[in-house]
Coordinates of C-alpha atoms in Angstrom, one line a residue:
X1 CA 10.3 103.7 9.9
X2 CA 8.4 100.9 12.2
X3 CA 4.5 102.3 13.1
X4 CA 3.4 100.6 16.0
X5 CA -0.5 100.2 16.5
X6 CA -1.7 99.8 20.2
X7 CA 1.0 102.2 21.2
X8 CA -0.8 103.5 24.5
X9 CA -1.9 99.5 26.0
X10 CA 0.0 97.7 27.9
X11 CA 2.6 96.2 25.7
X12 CA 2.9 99.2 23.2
X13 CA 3.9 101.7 25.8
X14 CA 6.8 99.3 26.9
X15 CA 7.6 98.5 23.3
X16 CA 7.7 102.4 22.3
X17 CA 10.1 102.9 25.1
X18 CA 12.6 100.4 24.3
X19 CA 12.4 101.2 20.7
X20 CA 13.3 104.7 21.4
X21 CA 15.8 104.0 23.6
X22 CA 17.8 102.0 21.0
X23 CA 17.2 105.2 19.0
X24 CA 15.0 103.6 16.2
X25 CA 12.9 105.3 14.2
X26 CA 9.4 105.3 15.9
X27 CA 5.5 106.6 14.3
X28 CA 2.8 105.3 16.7
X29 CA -1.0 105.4 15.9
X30 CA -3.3 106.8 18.8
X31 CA -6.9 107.2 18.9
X32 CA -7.0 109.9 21.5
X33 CA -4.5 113.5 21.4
X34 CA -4.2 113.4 24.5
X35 CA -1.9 110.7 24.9
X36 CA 0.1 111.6 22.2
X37 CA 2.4 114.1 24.2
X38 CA 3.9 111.5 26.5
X39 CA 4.9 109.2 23.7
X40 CA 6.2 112.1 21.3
X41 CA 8.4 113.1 24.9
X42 CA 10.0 109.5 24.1
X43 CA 11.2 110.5 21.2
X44 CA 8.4 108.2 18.4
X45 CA 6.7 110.7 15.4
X46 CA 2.8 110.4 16.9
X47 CA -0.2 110.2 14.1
X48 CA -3.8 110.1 15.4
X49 CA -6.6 107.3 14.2
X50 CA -7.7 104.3 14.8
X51 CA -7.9 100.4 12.6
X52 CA -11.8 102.0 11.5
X53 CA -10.8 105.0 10.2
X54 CA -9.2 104.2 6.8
X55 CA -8.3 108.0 5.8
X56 CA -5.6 107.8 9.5
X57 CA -4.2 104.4 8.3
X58 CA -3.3 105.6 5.1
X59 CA -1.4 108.5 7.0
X60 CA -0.1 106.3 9.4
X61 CA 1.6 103.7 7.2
X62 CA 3.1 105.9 5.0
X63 CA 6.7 105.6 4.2
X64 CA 6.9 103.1 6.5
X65 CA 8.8 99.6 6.2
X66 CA 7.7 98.0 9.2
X67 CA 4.2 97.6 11.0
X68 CA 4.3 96.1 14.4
X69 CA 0.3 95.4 15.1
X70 CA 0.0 95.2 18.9
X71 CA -4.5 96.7 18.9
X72 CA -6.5 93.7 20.8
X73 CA -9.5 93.7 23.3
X74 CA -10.2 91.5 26.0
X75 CA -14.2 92.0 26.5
X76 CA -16.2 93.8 24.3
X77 CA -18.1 97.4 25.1
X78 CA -21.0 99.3 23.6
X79 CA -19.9 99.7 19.7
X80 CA -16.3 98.0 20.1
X81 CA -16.2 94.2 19.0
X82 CA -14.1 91.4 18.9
X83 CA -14.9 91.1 15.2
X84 CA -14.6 95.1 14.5
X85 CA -11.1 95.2 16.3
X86 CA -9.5 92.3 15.5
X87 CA -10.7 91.1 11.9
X88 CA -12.0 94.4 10.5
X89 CA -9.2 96.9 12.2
X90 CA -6.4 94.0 11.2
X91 CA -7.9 94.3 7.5
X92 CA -8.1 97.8 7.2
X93 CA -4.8 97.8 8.6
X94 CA -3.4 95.5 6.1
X95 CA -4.6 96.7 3.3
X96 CA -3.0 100.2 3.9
X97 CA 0.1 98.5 4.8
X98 CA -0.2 96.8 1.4
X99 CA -0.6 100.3 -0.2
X100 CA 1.7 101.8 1.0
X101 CA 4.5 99.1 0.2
X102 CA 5.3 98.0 3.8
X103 CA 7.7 95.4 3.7
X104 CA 7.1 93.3 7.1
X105 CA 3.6 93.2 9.1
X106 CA 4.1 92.0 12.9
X107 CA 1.4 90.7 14.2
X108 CA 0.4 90.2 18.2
X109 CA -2.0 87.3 18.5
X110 CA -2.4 84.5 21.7
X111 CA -1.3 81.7 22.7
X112 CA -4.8 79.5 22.3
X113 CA -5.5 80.7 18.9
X114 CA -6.5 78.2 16.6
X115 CA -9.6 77.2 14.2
X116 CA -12.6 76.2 16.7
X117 CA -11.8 77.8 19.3
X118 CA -14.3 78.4 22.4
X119 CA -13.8 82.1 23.0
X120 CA -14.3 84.6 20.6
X121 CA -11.5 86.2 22.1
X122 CA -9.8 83.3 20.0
X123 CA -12.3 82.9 17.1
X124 CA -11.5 86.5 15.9
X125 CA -7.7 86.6 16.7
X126 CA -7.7 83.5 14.8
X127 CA -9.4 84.9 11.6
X128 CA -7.2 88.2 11.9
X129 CA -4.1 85.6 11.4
X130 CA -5.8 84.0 8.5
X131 CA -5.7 87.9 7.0
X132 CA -2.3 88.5 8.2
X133 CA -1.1 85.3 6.5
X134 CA -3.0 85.7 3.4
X135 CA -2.0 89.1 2.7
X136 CA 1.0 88.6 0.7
X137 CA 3.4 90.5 3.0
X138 CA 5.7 89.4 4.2
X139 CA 4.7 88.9 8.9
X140 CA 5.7 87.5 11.6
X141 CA 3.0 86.3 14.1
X142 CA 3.4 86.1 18.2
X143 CA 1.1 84.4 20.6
X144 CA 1.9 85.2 23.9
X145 CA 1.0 83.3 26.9
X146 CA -0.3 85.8 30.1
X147 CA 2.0 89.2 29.7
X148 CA 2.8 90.2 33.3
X149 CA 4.8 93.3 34.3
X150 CA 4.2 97.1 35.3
X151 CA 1.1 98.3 34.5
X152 CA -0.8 95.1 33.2
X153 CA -4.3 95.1 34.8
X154 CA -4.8 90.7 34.9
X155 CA -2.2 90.8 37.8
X156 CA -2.6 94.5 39.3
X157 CA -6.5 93.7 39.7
X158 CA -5.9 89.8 40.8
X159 CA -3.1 91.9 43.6
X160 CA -5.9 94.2 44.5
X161 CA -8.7 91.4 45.1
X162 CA -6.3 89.8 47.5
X163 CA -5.3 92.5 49.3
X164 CA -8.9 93.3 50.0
X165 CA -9.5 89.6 50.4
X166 CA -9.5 87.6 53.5
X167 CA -9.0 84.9 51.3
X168 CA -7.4 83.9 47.7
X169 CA -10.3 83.3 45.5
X170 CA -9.6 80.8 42.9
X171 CA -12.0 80.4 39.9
X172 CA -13.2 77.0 39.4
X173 CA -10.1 74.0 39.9
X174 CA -7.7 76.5 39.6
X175 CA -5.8 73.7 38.0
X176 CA -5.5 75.4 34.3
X177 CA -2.1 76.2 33.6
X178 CA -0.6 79.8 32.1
X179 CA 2.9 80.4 31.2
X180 CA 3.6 83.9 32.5
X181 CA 5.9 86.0 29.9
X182 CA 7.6 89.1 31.5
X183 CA 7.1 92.3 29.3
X184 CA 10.5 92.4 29.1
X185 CA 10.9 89.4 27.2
X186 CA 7.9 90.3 25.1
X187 CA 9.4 93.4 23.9
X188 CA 12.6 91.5 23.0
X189 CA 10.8 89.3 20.9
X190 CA 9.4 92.0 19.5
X191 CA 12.6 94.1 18.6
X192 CA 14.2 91.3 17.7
X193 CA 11.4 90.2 15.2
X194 CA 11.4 93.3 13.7
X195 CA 14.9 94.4 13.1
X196 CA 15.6 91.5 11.8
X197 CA 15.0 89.0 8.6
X198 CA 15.0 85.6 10.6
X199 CA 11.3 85.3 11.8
X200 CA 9.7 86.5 8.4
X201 CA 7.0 84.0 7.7
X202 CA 7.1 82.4 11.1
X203 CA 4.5 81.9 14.0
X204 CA 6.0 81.7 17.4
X205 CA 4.0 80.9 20.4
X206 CA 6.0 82.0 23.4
X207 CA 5.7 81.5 27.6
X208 CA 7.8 82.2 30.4
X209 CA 10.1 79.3 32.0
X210 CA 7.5 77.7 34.3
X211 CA 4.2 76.3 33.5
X212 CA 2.1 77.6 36.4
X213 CA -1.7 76.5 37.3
X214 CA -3.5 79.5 38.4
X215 CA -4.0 78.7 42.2
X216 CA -0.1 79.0 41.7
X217 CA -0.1 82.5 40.4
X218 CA -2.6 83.7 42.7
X219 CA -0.3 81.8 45.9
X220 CA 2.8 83.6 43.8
X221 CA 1.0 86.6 43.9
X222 CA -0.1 87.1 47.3
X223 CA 3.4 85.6 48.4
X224 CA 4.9 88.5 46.7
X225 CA 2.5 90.4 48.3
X226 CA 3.8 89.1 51.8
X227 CA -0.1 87.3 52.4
X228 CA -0.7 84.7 53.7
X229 CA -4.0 83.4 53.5
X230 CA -6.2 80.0 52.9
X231 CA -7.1 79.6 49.2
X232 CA -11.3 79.5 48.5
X233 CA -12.4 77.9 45.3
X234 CA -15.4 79.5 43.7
X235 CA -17.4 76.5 41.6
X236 CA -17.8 77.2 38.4
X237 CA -21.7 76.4 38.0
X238 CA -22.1 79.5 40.2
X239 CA -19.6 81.4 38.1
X240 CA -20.7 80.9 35.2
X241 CA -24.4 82.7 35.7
X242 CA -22.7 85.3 37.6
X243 CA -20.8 86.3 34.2
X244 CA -23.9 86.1 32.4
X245 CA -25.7 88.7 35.0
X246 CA -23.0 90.6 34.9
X247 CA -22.5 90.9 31.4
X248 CA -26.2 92.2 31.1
X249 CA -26.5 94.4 33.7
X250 CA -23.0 96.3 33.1
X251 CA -21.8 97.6 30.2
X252 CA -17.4 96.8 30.9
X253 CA -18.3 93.5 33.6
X254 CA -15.5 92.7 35.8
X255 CA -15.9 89.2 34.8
X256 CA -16.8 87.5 31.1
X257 CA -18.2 84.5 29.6
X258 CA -15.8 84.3 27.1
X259 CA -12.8 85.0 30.4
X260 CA -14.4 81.9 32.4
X261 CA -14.0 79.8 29.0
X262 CA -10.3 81.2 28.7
X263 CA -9.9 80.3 32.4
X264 CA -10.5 76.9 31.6
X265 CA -8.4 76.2 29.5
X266 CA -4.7 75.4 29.8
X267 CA -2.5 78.3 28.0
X268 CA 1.2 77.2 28.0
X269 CA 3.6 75.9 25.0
X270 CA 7.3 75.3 24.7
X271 CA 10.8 77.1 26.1
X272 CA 12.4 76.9 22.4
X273 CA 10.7 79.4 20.8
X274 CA 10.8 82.1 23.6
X275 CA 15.0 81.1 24.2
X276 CA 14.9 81.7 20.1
X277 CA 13.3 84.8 20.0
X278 CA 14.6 86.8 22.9
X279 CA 18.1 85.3 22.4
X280 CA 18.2 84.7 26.2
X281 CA 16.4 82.6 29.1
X282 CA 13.1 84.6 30.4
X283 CA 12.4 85.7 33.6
X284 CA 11.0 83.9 36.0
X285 CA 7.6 84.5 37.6
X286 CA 8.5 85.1 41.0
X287 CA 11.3 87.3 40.5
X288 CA 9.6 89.5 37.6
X289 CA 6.8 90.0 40.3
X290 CA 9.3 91.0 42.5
X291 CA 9.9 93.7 40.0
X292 CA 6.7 95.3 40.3
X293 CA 4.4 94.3 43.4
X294 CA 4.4 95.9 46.6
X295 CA 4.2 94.1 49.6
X296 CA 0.8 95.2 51.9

């Protein structure tokens, strides 16, 4: 049995999917009942909790062999924090996987996680690895670069701007680069991490084929969009106390501190380990976009 935490974000309801498609044996951890009904429909055995309720994880992991970690935030919210989700959750997590004899803990990190980091975004998913590594079970860790594909909100809502845009705003330079993954290719890496013995004890930092600056994936964007429109740079200096306003005045901001810091920073790595895991060469940007974006 392989329980899957995270099931209902982005990359959990794509991995819960495949995974039941290939007919193996599925239990995925929600927080809410009423999201359990779609993923039970797939065919995956649905238990209900959350990484802070220690009672639920104990339920959750056992009889299982496998835990496939996929819970992460991307800003905080009143009473959810980087440091209760990502260290505390993992550890709870851990330590029931521990208990209950699990035999191989996946773990979902991101690409830019290291000691020092700027964001806590990366602060906290670096300390969670510490824990994961440390635990004494055998894991497998994956840091992603930017996860693209049907029903991911960084390219839905960047699509949305610019199709209410008479321009394509650009934070800052725009000259930071990403390495746009394909969820397609994430959830191979995925499966293939954990139906297999080859990537125990292994961190993998994955991309897509092309290093991209991000005035590129917003021109990528807008071209799959069919728009054509002159790009506008907003400065930095007059982002940055935007964010802060922002972040005081609304309780979920549209726009972060700790997002402006990520934005700055270049968030790409090397083909090898992406060709390893999936066993295949990943999609490119422009034609996984095609998959998905509708043209205005």
């Amino acid at each position: 049995m392989i329980l899957v935490t995270g099931s209902t974000g982005f990359v959990g309801s794509h991995l819960i999917r495949r995974m039941c498609k290939d007919g193996l044996p599925v239990r995925a951890l929600v927080r809410h009942a009423g999201k359990a009904q779609e993923l039970a429909s797939l065919g995956a055995e649905v238990v209900q909790g959350d990484l802070g309720d220690k009672p639920s994880l104990a339920r959750a992991c056992a009889g299982v062999e496998r835990v496939v970690d996929l819970v992460g935030i991307i800003q905080e919210a009143p009473g959810v924090t980087f440091q209760g989700v990502h260290v505390e959750g993992t550890g709870n997590l851990l330590q029931a996987a521990k208990n209950a004899g699990v035999r191989h803990f996946f773990y979902q990190s991101a690409l830019g996680t290291r000691p020092g980091a700027r964001s806590e975004y990366h602060k906290t998913k670096w300390q969670a690895e510490e824990l994961v590594r440390g635990s004494g079970i055998p894991f497998t860790i994956l840091r992603p670069s930017l996860i693209y594909g049907p029903g991911d909100q960084f390219t839905l809502r960047l699509a949305d701007i610019i199709g209410k845009s008479p321009v394509l705003p650009v934070i800052g330079s725009g000259k930071s680069k990403v390495q746009p993954i394909y969820i397609d290719d994430v959830v191979s890496c995925i499966v293939k991490a954990v139906t297999g013995e080859a990537f125990l004890n292994e961190i993998y930092e994955v991309g897509g084929p092309e290093q991209l600056t991000y005035e590129e994936v917003t021109r990528a964007i807008a071209e799959a969009m069919g728009i054509r429109r002159p790009v506008v740079h907003m400065p930095l200096f007059f982002m940055r106390p935007a964010a802060r306003l922002l972040e005081t005045a609304l309780a979920k901001p549209p726009l972060t501190t700790g997002q402006l810091i990520m934005l700055e920073e270049d968030n790409v790595c090397g083909l090898r380990d992406i060709c390893e895991a999936c066993g295949s060469t990943p999609v490119k940007f422009s034609e996984g976009l095609r998959r998905f974006i509708r043209k205005k």
